[in-house]
Amino acid sequence: MKALFIGGTGTISTAIVKRLATELGWEVWLLNRGSRSDVVPEGVHQIICDISDEAAAAKALEGMEFDTVSEFIGFTVDQVERDYRLFKGKTKQYIYISSASAYNKPAANYVITEGTTLANPHWEYSRNKIECEEFLMKKYREEGFPVTIVRPSHTYDERNVPLGVHGKKGFYQVIKRMMEGKPVIIQGDGTSLWTVTFNKDFAIGYTGLMGNRHAIGEAFQITGDETLTWNQIYQTIADALGVELNAYHVSSDYLSAVGDKYGFDFEGSLTGDKSVSVVFDNSKLKRVVPDMRTTVRFDQGVRIALDYVLSHPECQVEDEEFDLWCERVISALEESKRYI
């Protein structure tokens, strides 16, 4: 079996490429700009090309056909329209990575299935994903374009620690605050439900859909089975660090209001996603991919991630702007208590 990944070196796709190449025996090709060649497994073929240059991509792909084409960096409808032109008649399956954030916020039921309405008024990223899905499914209905939609939720790897509130430079400043005994901001009261999935587990579900005729024309969400509150997520991280958690709870609406002028899109990432309780019903995926299961619990996965991050200085990206913002938010809220 022959697969092409558009991208292929990100948090999710790296685990999938590795599983295909080293465990399942697929012939794997990556089309990307070659900026992370160090994570590409031996034997995987690379086409160094910027796919946004459609003419150059068409030339680089000339004469090639694939069993599966996997799109990991398609965020707007013009990008999937380009893919449709490039791969129509050249692949037996086109798998599009959408997002579980596309589900209605808040949904009518906290238990999320693939049939949950798609609508997110809070986050343009999610609305763009919905538009991409609609275009691709229209092409499937009208022309038989062999699309499969995949909706991940919060997926992480050994280089990332899942959090609800962080700055533009990522998660590390929150970890640093924990280690220094500083208060860390958790959205809401921390009791909303969430699911985090280690990328190795996500790869089990995803590769089971590749080349699977029952996946054509269908959408699947892929997440782990473990559901935690945000308080439990942060406490698990603190436990792994061996520190006491100093949690400071702030409403998502307040975070959105005071974060906007600093360029923190908390309306999208919190109100439109992480502040809403969700429990994913993965029974549809498991009917099609019986091997899908959680093999890495969060307490295990976060220790893997922290061990890696704390032993690799390049992952320890500090964010002074976010750190100062946290202090301002906490100080302002503490000061307001004096007037009530």
Coordinates of N, CA and C in Angstrom, one line a residue, residues 157-161 171 175 240-241 299-313 315-316:
D157 N 2.1 14.8 22.2 CA 3.2 13.8 22.0 C 4.2 14.1 23.1
E158 N 5.4 13.5 22.9 CA 6.4 13.7 23.9 C 7.0 15.1 24.0
R159 N 6.7 15.9 23.0 CA 7.2 17.3 23.0 C 6.2 18.3 23.5
N160 N 5.0 17.9 23.9 CA 3.9 18.8 24.3 C 3.2 18.3 25.5
V161 N 2.8 19.3 26.3 CA 2.0 19.0 27.5 C 0.7 19.7 27.4
F171 N 3.2 25.8 25.9 CA 2.9 25.3 27.2 C 4.0 25.6 28.3
I175 N 4.4 25.3 32.8 CA 5.2 24.3 33.6 C 6.2 25.0 34.5
A240 N 3.3 14.7 38.4 CA 4.4 14.2 37.7 C 5.7 15.1 37.9
L241 N 5.5 16.4 38.1 CA 6.6 17.3 38.4 C 7.1 17.2 39.9
D299 N -1.7 10.0 32.8 CA -0.6 10.0 33.8 C 0.7 9.4 33.3
Q300 N 0.6 8.5 32.4 CA 1.8 7.9 31.7 C 2.3 8.8 30.6
G301 N 1.4 9.3 29.8 CA 1.8 10.2 28.7 C 2.4 11.5 29.1
V302 N 1.9 12.1 30.2 CA 2.4 13.4 30.7 C 3.8 13.2 31.3
R303 N 4.1 12.0 31.9 CA 5.4 11.8 32.4 C 6.4 11.6 31.2
I304 N 6.0 10.9 30.1 CA 6.8 10.8 28.9 C 7.1 12.2 28.4
A305 N 6.1 13.1 28.3 CA 6.3 14.4 27.8 C 7.2 15.2 28.7
L306 N 7.0 15.2 30.0 CA 7.8 16.0 30.9 C 9.2 15.6 30.9
D307 N 9.4 14.2 30.9 CA 10.8 13.7 30.9 C 11.6 14.2 29.6
Y308 N 10.8 14.3 28.5 CA 11.5 14.7 27.2 C 11.7 16.2 27.3
V309 N 10.7 17.0 27.7 CA 10.8 18.4 27.7 C 11.9 18.9 28.6
L310 N 11.9 18.4 29.8 CA 12.9 18.8 30.8 C 14.3 18.4 30.5
S311 N 14.5 17.4 29.6 CA 15.8 17.0 29.2 C 16.2 17.6 27.9
H312 N 15.4 18.4 27.2 CA 15.7 19.0 26.0 C 15.5 20.5 26.0
P313 N 16.5 21.2 26.3 CA 16.4 22.7 26.4 C 15.7 23.4 25.3
C315 N 13.0 22.7 24.0 CA 11.6 22.6 24.2 C 11.2 23.6 25.3
Q316 N 12.1 24.1 26.0 CA 11.8 25.0 27.2 C 11.8 26.5 26.7

